[in-house]
């Protein structure tokens, strides 16, 4: 028996069969609603990106008036990039916290922090 045949035989013998409990069955109506909500959220996110990009020049003039137009635009996009880069850190902190104390409580806490800050 060649080494590749021995490896294939070992892989077949170590496989476990799939049990019915291993498969999650989702109601088609629930799946359709979840996909619709996901698509809507994704569309809102891209709309937000588009609006921010469209008004970046105006935001630069309002919030960074003493800079050159190029620096204003870079500062505006830098602010956007900073918020975008911090998102994964928030997910690493608030995701496990939501699993532990409840997602509704964590959502309320983050909304309160955004309102205060």
N, C-alpha and C. Protein backbone atom coordinates (compact mmCIF):
# COMPACT_ATOMS: atom_id res chain seq x y z
N UNK A 1 0.85 -1.16 0.00
CA UNK A 1 0.00 0.00 0.00
C UNK A 1 0.90 1.24 0.00
N UNK A 2 0.60 2.18 -0.90
CA UNK A 2 1.41 3.41 -0.99
C UNK A 2 1.07 4.34 0.17
N UNK A 3 1.96 5.30 0.45
CA UNK A 3 1.69 6.23 1.56
C UNK A 3 0.40 7.02 1.38
N UNK A 4 0.08 7.40 0.15
CA UNK A 4 -1.16 8.17 -0.07
C UNK A 4 -2.39 7.30 0.17
N UNK A 5 -2.31 6.00 -0.21
CA UNK A 5 -3.43 5.10 0.04
C UNK A 5 -3.59 4.84 1.53
N UNK A 6 -2.49 4.72 2.25
CA UNK A 6 -2.55 4.52 3.69
C UNK A 6 -3.16 5.74 4.38
N UNK A 7 -2.80 6.92 3.92
CA UNK A 7 -3.35 8.15 4.50
C UNK A 7 -4.85 8.23 4.24
N UNK A 8 -5.28 7.88 3.02
CA UNK A 8 -6.71 7.92 2.68
C UNK A 8 -7.48 6.91 3.51
N UNK A 9 -6.92 5.71 3.71
CA UNK A 9 -7.60 4.69 4.52
C UNK A 9 -7.72 5.14 5.97
N UNK A 10 -6.68 5.78 6.48
CA UNK A 10 -6.72 6.27 7.86
C UNK A 10 -7.76 7.38 8.01
N UNK A 11 -7.85 8.25 7.01
CA UNK A 11 -8.82 9.34 7.05
C UNK A 11 -10.24 8.80 7.03
N UNK A 12 -10.48 7.75 6.21
CA UNK A 12 -11.82 7.15 6.15
C UNK A 12 -12.18 6.50 7.47
N UNK A 13 -11.24 5.85 8.11
CA UNK A 13 -11.55 5.15 9.35
C UNK A 13 -11.74 6.12 10.52
N UNK A 14 -11.16 7.33 10.44
CA UNK A 14 -11.29 8.27 11.55
C UNK A 14 -12.50 9.20 11.38
N UNK A 15 -13.19 9.14 10.26
CA UNK A 15 -14.37 9.98 10.05
C UNK A 15 -15.52 9.49 10.92
N UNK A 16 -16.26 10.45 11.41
CA UNK A 16 -17.46 10.11 12.16
C UNK A 16 -18.66 10.40 11.27
N UNK A 17 -19.68 9.60 11.42
CA UNK A 17 -20.87 9.83 10.61
C UNK A 17 -21.65 11.02 11.18
N UNK A 18 -22.36 11.68 10.31
CA UNK A 18 -23.17 12.83 10.71
C UNK A 18 -24.45 12.31 11.34
N UNK A 19 -24.76 12.86 12.51
CA UNK A 19 -25.99 12.47 13.20
C UNK A 19 -27.05 13.54 12.95
N UNK A 20 -28.30 13.18 13.17
CA UNK A 20 -29.39 14.11 12.96
C UNK A 20 -29.27 15.33 13.87
N UNK A 21 -28.75 15.15 15.07
CA UNK A 21 -28.59 16.27 16.00
C UNK A 21 -27.51 17.25 15.55
N UNK A 22 -26.63 16.84 14.64
CA UNK A 22 -25.57 17.71 14.15
C UNK A 22 -26.07 18.71 13.11
N UNK A 23 -27.27 18.50 12.59
CA UNK A 23 -27.81 19.33 11.52
C UNK A 23 -28.86 20.28 12.10
N UNK A 24 -28.69 21.56 11.84
CA UNK A 24 -29.67 22.55 12.28
C UNK A 24 -30.67 22.77 11.16
N UNK A 25 -31.92 22.54 11.46
CA UNK A 25 -32.98 22.72 10.48
C UNK A 25 -33.66 24.05 10.78
N UNK A 26 -33.71 24.91 9.78
CA UNK A 26 -34.29 26.24 9.95
C UNK A 26 -35.56 26.33 9.12
N UNK A 27 -36.59 26.89 9.73
CA UNK A 27 -37.84 27.11 9.03
C UNK A 27 -37.60 28.08 7.88
N UNK A 28 -38.10 27.80 6.68
CA UNK A 28 -37.85 28.68 5.53
C UNK A 28 -38.31 30.13 5.77
N UNK A 29 -39.41 30.32 6.48
CA UNK A 29 -39.88 31.69 6.75
C UNK A 29 -38.90 32.44 7.65
N UNK A 30 -38.36 31.75 8.64
CA UNK A 30 -37.37 32.38 9.53
C UNK A 30 -36.10 32.69 8.76
N UNK A 31 -35.68 31.78 7.91
CA UNK A 31 -34.49 31.99 7.09
C UNK A 31 -34.67 33.18 6.15
N UNK A 32 -35.84 33.26 5.51
CA UNK A 32 -36.11 34.37 4.60
C UNK A 32 -36.09 35.70 5.34
N UNK A 33 -36.66 35.73 6.53
CA UNK A 33 -36.67 36.97 7.33
C UNK A 33 -35.25 37.35 7.75
N UNK A 34 -34.45 36.37 8.15
CA UNK A 34 -33.07 36.65 8.58
C UNK A 34 -32.23 37.16 7.41
N UNK A 35 -32.39 36.57 6.24
CA UNK A 35 -31.64 37.02 5.06
C UNK A 35 -32.09 38.42 4.66
N UNK A 36 -33.38 38.69 4.75
CA UNK A 36 -33.88 40.04 4.45
C UNK A 36 -33.33 41.07 5.41
N UNK A 37 -33.29 40.75 6.70
CA UNK A 37 -32.74 41.67 7.69
C UNK A 37 -31.26 41.90 7.45
N UNK A 38 -30.55 40.84 7.10
CA UNK A 38 -29.11 40.96 6.82
C UNK A 38 -28.89 41.85 5.59
N UNK A 39 -29.68 41.65 4.55
CA UNK A 39 -29.53 42.45 3.34
C UNK A 39 -29.85 43.92 3.61
N UNK A 40 -30.89 44.17 4.41
CA UNK A 40 -31.25 45.54 4.76
C UNK A 40 -30.14 46.21 5.56
N UNK A 41 -29.59 45.50 6.53
CA UNK A 41 -28.49 46.04 7.33
C UNK A 41 -27.26 46.33 6.48
N UNK A 42 -26.95 45.44 5.55
CA UNK A 42 -25.81 45.64 4.66
C UNK A 42 -26.05 46.85 3.76
N UNK A 43 -27.27 46.99 3.24
CA UNK A 43 -27.60 48.14 2.40
C UNK A 43 -27.48 49.45 3.18
N UNK A 44 -27.93 49.44 4.43
CA UNK A 44 -27.82 50.65 5.26
C UNK A 44 -26.35 51.00 5.51
N UNK A 45 -25.53 49.99 5.73
CA UNK A 45 -24.10 50.23 5.96
C UNK A 45 -23.45 50.86 4.73
N UNK A 46 -23.74 50.33 3.55
CA UNK A 46 -23.15 50.89 2.33
C UNK A 46 -23.72 52.27 2.03
N UNK A 47 -24.99 52.49 2.36
CA UNK A 47 -25.57 53.83 2.21
C UNK A 47 -24.83 54.82 3.10
N UNK A 48 -24.54 54.40 4.33
CA UNK A 48 -23.79 55.24 5.26
C UNK A 48 -22.41 55.57 4.70
N UNK A 49 -21.71 54.58 4.14
CA UNK A 49 -20.40 54.83 3.53
C UNK A 49 -20.53 55.86 2.40
N UNK A 50 -21.53 55.68 1.56
CA UNK A 50 -21.73 56.58 0.42
C UNK A 50 -22.03 58.00 0.85
N UNK A 51 -22.93 58.16 1.81
CA UNK A 51 -23.28 59.50 2.29
C UNK A 51 -22.06 60.17 2.91
N UNK A 52 -21.33 59.43 3.74
CA UNK A 52 -20.14 60.01 4.38
C UNK A 52 -19.12 60.43 3.33
N UNK A 53 -18.91 59.60 2.33
CA UNK A 53 -17.95 59.94 1.28
C UNK A 53 -18.41 61.16 0.48
N UNK A 54 -19.72 61.24 0.26
CA UNK A 54 -20.27 62.34 -0.53
C UNK A 54 -20.11 63.68 0.19
N UNK A 55 -20.28 63.69 1.52
CA UNK A 55 -20.20 64.96 2.26
C UNK A 55 -18.86 65.16 2.96
N UNK A 56 -17.87 64.34 2.63
CA UNK A 56 -16.56 64.44 3.28
C UNK A 56 -15.92 65.81 3.07
N UNK A 57 -16.06 66.38 1.89
CA UNK A 57 -15.46 67.69 1.62
C UNK A 57 -16.10 68.76 2.51
N UNK A 58 -17.43 68.73 2.61
CA UNK A 58 -18.13 69.70 3.46
C UNK A 58 -17.77 69.50 4.93
N UNK A 59 -17.71 68.25 5.38
CA UNK A 59 -17.33 67.99 6.77
C UNK A 59 -15.92 68.49 7.05
N UNK A 60 -15.02 68.34 6.10
CA UNK A 60 -13.65 68.82 6.27
C UNK A 60 -13.60 70.33 6.43
N UNK A 61 -14.40 71.04 5.63
CA UNK A 61 -14.43 72.50 5.73
C UNK A 61 -15.03 72.97 7.05
N UNK A 62 -16.02 72.25 7.55
CA UNK A 62 -16.69 72.65 8.80
C UNK A 62 -15.83 72.33 10.02
N UNK A 63 -15.26 71.13 10.07
CA UNK A 63 -14.57 70.68 11.28
C UNK A 63 -13.07 70.95 11.28
N UNK A 64 -12.48 71.17 10.11
CA UNK A 64 -11.04 71.43 10.02
C UNK A 64 -10.80 72.67 9.16
N UNK A 65 -11.31 73.85 9.55
CA UNK A 65 -11.27 75.03 8.67
C UNK A 65 -9.88 75.62 8.47
N UNK A 66 -8.96 75.42 9.40
CA UNK A 66 -7.65 76.07 9.28
C UNK A 66 -6.67 75.28 8.40
N UNK A 67 -7.06 74.12 7.92
CA UNK A 67 -6.16 73.28 7.12
C UNK A 67 -6.39 73.53 5.63
N UNK A 68 -5.46 73.01 4.84
CA UNK A 68 -5.62 73.07 3.39
C UNK A 68 -6.72 72.09 2.98
N UNK A 69 -7.31 72.27 1.78
CA UNK A 69 -8.38 71.36 1.35
C UNK A 69 -7.97 69.88 1.35
N UNK A 70 -6.73 69.61 0.97
CA UNK A 70 -6.27 68.21 0.98
C UNK A 70 -6.18 67.67 2.39
N UNK A 71 -5.66 68.48 3.30
CA UNK A 71 -5.56 68.05 4.70
C UNK A 71 -6.94 67.91 5.33
N UNK A 72 -7.87 68.78 4.95
CA UNK A 72 -9.24 68.66 5.45
C UNK A 72 -9.85 67.32 5.06
N UNK A 73 -9.69 66.97 3.79
CA UNK A 73 -10.24 65.71 3.30
C UNK A 73 -9.56 64.51 3.95
N UNK A 74 -8.24 64.58 4.09
CA UNK A 74 -7.52 63.48 4.76
C UNK A 74 -7.94 63.35 6.22
N UNK A 75 -8.13 64.47 6.91
CA UNK A 75 -8.56 64.42 8.30
C UNK A 75 -9.96 63.85 8.42
N UNK A 76 -10.83 64.20 7.48
CA UNK A 76 -12.20 63.67 7.50
C UNK A 76 -12.18 62.16 7.28
N UNK A 77 -11.45 61.70 6.29
CA UNK A 77 -11.37 60.26 6.04
C UNK A 77 -10.58 59.54 7.13
N UNK A 78 -9.62 60.22 7.75
CA UNK A 78 -8.89 59.63 8.87
C UNK A 78 -9.80 59.38 10.07
N UNK A 79 -10.71 60.32 10.31
CA UNK A 79 -11.69 60.14 11.39
C UNK A 79 -12.58 58.94 11.10
N UNK A 80 -13.02 58.84 9.86
CA UNK A 80 -13.84 57.70 9.45
C UNK A 80 -13.06 56.40 9.58
N UNK A 81 -11.80 56.41 9.18
CA UNK A 81 -10.97 55.19 9.26
C UNK A 81 -10.73 54.78 10.71
N UNK A 82 -10.53 55.74 11.59
CA UNK A 82 -10.31 55.41 13.00
C UNK A 82 -11.52 54.70 13.58
N UNK A 83 -12.71 55.22 13.29
CA UNK A 83 -13.93 54.57 13.78
C UNK A 83 -14.09 53.18 13.17
N UNK A 84 -13.74 53.05 11.90
CA UNK A 84 -13.86 51.76 11.22
C UNK A 84 -12.88 50.73 11.78
N UNK A 85 -11.67 51.18 12.13
CA UNK A 85 -10.66 50.26 12.66
C UNK A 85 -10.92 49.85 14.10
N UNK A 86 -11.66 50.65 14.84
CA UNK A 86 -11.94 50.34 16.25
C UNK A 86 -13.08 49.32 16.37
N UNK A 87 -13.89 49.17 15.33
CA UNK A 87 -15.03 48.25 15.38
C UNK A 87 -14.68 46.83 15.81
N UNK A 88 -13.64 46.21 15.25
CA UNK A 88 -13.32 44.84 15.68
C UNK A 88 -12.96 44.76 17.17
N UNK A 89 -12.32 45.80 17.69
CA UNK A 89 -12.01 45.80 19.12
C UNK A 89 -13.29 45.81 19.95
N UNK A 90 -14.25 46.60 19.53
CA UNK A 90 -15.54 46.61 20.21
C UNK A 90 -16.22 45.25 20.14
N UNK A 91 -16.11 44.58 19.00
CA UNK A 91 -16.68 43.25 18.87
C UNK A 91 -16.01 42.24 19.78
N UNK A 92 -14.69 42.38 19.94
CA UNK A 92 -13.97 41.45 20.82
C UNK A 92 -14.30 41.70 22.29
N UNK A 93 -14.66 42.92 22.63
CA UNK A 93 -15.00 43.23 24.02
C UNK A 93 -16.47 42.96 24.29
N UNK A 94 -17.34 43.51 23.45
CA UNK A 94 -18.77 43.45 23.74
C UNK A 94 -19.43 42.15 23.29
N UNK A 95 -18.82 41.41 22.35
CA UNK A 95 -19.38 40.13 21.93
C UNK A 95 -19.42 39.12 23.06
N UNK A 96 -18.28 38.81 23.67
CA UNK A 96 -18.30 37.88 24.80
C UNK A 96 -19.12 38.40 25.99
N UNK A 97 -19.09 39.73 26.19
CA UNK A 97 -19.89 40.30 27.27
C UNK A 97 -21.37 40.09 27.01
N UNK A 98 -21.77 40.23 25.76
CA UNK A 98 -23.16 39.97 25.39
C UNK A 98 -23.55 38.51 25.57
N UNK A 99 -22.61 37.61 25.30
CA UNK A 99 -22.88 36.19 25.53
C UNK A 99 -23.05 35.90 27.02
N UNK A 100 -22.32 36.63 27.84
CA UNK A 100 -22.34 36.38 29.28
C UNK A 100 -23.55 37.02 29.98
N UNK A 101 -23.81 38.31 29.70
CA UNK A 101 -24.87 39.00 30.45
C UNK A 101 -26.11 39.28 29.62
N UNK A 102 -26.08 38.99 28.34
CA UNK A 102 -27.25 39.21 27.50
C UNK A 102 -27.01 40.30 26.47
N UNK A 103 -27.41 40.04 25.25
CA UNK A 103 -27.14 40.99 24.17
C UNK A 103 -27.98 42.24 24.28
N UNK A 104 -29.18 42.11 24.82
CA UNK A 104 -30.04 43.28 24.95
C UNK A 104 -29.43 44.28 25.94
N UNK A 105 -28.88 43.78 27.04
CA UNK A 105 -28.24 44.66 28.01
C UNK A 105 -27.01 45.34 27.43
N UNK A 106 -26.21 44.58 26.68
CA UNK A 106 -25.00 45.16 26.08
C UNK A 106 -25.38 46.18 25.02
N UNK A 107 -26.41 45.89 24.24
CA UNK A 107 -26.87 46.86 23.24
C UNK A 107 -27.33 48.14 23.92
N UNK A 108 -28.09 48.02 24.99
CA UNK A 108 -28.54 49.20 25.73
C UNK A 108 -27.35 49.98 26.29
N UNK A 109 -26.37 49.26 26.82
CA UNK A 109 -25.19 49.93 27.38
C UNK A 109 -24.40 50.67 26.30
N UNK A 110 -24.24 50.06 25.13
CA UNK A 110 -23.49 50.73 24.06
C UNK A 110 -24.26 51.95 23.54
N UNK A 111 -25.58 51.85 23.48
CA UNK A 111 -26.37 53.01 23.04
C UNK A 111 -26.28 54.15 24.06
N UNK A 112 -26.28 53.81 25.34
CA UNK A 112 -26.13 54.84 26.38
C UNK A 112 -24.75 55.48 26.28
N UNK A 113 -23.71 54.65 26.06
CA UNK A 113 -22.35 55.20 25.93
C UNK A 113 -22.25 56.13 24.72
N UNK A 114 -22.91 55.77 23.61
CA UNK A 114 -22.88 56.64 22.44
C UNK A 114 -23.61 57.95 22.71
N UNK A 115 -24.73 57.88 23.44
CA UNK A 115 -25.49 59.09 23.75
C UNK A 115 -24.72 60.01 24.68
N UNK A 116 -24.02 59.43 25.66
CA UNK A 116 -23.25 60.23 26.62
C UNK A 116 -22.01 60.80 25.96
N UNK A 117 -21.33 59.97 25.15
CA UNK A 117 -20.06 60.39 24.53
C UNK A 117 -20.33 61.25 23.38
